Tab-separated table of C-alpha atoms in Angstrom:
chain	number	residue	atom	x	y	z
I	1	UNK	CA	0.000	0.000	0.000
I	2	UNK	CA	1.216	3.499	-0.968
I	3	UNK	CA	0.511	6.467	1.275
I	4	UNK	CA	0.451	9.855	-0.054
I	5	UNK	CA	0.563	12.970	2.082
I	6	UNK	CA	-0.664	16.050	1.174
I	7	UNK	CA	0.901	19.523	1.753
I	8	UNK	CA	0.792	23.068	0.512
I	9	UNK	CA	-2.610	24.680	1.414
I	10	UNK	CA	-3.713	27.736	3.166
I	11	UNK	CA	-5.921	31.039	2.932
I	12	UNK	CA	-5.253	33.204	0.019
I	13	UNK	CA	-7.191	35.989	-1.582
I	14	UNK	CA	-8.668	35.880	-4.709
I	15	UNK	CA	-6.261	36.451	-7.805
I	16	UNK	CA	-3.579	34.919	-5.426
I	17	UNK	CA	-1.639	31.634	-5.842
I	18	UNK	CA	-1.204	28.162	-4.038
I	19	UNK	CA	0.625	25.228	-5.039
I	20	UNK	CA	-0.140	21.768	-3.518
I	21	UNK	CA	2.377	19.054	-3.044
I	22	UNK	CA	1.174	14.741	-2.796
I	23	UNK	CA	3.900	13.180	-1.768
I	24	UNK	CA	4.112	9.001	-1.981
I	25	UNK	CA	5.907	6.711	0.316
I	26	UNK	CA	5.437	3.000	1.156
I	27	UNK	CA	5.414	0.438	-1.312
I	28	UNK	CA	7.401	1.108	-4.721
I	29	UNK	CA	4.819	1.592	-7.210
I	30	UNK	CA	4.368	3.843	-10.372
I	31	UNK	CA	0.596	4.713	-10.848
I	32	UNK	CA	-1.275	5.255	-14.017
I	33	UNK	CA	-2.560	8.035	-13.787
I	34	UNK	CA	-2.576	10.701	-10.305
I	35	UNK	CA	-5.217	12.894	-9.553
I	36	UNK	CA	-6.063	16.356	-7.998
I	37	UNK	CA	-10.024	15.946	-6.781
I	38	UNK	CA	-11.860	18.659	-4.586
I	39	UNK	CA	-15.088	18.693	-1.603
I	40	UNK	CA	-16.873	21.552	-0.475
I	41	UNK	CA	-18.688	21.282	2.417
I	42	UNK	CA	-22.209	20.214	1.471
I	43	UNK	CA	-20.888	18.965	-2.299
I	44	UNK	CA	-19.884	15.793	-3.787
I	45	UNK	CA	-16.062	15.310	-4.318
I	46	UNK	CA	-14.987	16.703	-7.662
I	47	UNK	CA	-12.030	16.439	-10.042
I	48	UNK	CA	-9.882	18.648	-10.701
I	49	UNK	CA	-6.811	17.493	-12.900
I	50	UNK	CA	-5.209	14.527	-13.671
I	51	UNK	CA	-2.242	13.262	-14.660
I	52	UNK	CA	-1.394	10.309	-16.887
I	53	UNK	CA	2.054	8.711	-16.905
I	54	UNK	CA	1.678	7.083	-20.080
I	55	UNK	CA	2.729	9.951	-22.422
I	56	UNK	CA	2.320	12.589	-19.932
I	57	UNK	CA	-1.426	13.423	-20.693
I	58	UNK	CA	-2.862	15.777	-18.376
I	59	UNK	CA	-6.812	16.584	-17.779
I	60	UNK	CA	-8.668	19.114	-16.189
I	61	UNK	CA	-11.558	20.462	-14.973
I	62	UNK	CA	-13.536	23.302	-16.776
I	63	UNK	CA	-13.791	25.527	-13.818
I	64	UNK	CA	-10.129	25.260	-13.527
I	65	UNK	CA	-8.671	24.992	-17.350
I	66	UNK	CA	-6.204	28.010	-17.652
I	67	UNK	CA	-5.576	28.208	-13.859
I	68	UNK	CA	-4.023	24.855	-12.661
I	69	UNK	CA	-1.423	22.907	-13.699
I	70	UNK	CA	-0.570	19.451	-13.081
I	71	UNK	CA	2.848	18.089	-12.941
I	72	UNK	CA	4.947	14.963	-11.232
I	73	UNK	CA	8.407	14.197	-10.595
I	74	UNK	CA	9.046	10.285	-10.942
I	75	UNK	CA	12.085	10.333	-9.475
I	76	UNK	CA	10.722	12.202	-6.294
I	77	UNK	CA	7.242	10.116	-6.393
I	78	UNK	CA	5.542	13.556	-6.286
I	79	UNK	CA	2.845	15.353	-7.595
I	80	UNK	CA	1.954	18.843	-7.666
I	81	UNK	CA	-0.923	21.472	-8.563
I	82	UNK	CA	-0.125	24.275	-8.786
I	83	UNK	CA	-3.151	27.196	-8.808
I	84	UNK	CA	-2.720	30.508	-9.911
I	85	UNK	CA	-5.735	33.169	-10.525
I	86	UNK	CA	-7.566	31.578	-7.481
I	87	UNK	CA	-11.425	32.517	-6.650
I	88	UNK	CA	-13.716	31.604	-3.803
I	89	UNK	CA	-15.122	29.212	-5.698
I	90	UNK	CA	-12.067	27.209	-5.346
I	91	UNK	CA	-12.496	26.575	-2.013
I	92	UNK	CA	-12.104	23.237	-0.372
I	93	UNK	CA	-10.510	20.333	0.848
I	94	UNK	CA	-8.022	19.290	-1.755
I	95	UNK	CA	-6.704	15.273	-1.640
I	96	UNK	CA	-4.432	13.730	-4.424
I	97	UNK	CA	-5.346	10.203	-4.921
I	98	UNK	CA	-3.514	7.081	-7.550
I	99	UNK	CA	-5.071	4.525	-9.558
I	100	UNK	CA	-3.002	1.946	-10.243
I	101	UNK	CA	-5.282	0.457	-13.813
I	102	UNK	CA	-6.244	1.668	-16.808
I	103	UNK	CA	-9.568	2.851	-18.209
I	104	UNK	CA	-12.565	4.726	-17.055
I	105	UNK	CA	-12.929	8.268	-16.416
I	106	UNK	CA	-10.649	10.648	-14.634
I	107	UNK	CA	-13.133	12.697	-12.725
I	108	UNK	CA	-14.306	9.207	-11.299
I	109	UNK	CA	-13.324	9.313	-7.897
I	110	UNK	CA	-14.143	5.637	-7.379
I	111	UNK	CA	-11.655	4.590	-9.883
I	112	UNK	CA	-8.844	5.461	-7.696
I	113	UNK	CA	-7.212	3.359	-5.192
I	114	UNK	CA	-4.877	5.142	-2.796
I	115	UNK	CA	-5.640	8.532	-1.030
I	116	UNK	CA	-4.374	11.072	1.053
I	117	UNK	CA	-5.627	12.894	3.773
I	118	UNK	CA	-6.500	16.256	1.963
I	119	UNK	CA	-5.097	19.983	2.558
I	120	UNK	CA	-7.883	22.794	3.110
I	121	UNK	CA	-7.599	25.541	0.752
I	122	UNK	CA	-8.945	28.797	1.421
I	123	UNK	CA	-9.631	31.652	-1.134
I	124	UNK	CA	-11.340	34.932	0.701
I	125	UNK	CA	-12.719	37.618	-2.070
């Protein structure tokens, strides 16, 4: 079992800029694809990016197209989003989760295996 650890949120204002760190550790395993998903108190959990590691194929969000970027760093077993031009709207608890097989959609959270605890971001207006 991998664990990943979140890190990297906190209260911003709008138009400001976070970026969030998933860390892996635990067994040695390279995913298929990592993803970025979102809750809102009161609303389902969301996706917001993903990242494929066969040919590097990234996804996103509408809401969040322009704004986010998802990268990784093999070597480091890492994953980042970073978030620039952020809105209130964007507020949440943010958790990077790995799925380990291929197919289905990547807004699915159920298709994911391993997930971490989540990091609260915060944006005020």
């Amino acid at each position: 079992q991998v664990q990943l650890v979140e890190s990297g949120g906190g209260s911003v204002q709008a138009g400001g800029s976070l970026r969030l760190d998933c860390a892996a550790s635990g067994s040695t395993y390279i995913w298929t694809r990592m993803g970025w998903f979102r809750q809102a108190p009161g609303k389902e959990r969301e996706g917001v990016a993903a990242f494929y590691n066969s040919g590097d194929v990234t996804y996103y969000a509408d809401s969040v197209k322009g704004r986010f970027t998802i990268s990784q760093d093999n070597a480091k077993k890492a994953v980042y989003l970073q978030m620039d031009n952020l809105n209130p709207e964007d507020t949440a608890m943010y958790y990077c989760a790995a799925d380990l097989r291929h197919g289905g959609q990547w807004y699915d959270p159920d298709r994911y295996k391993d997930w971490g605890q989540g990091t609260q971001v915060t944006v005020s207006s």
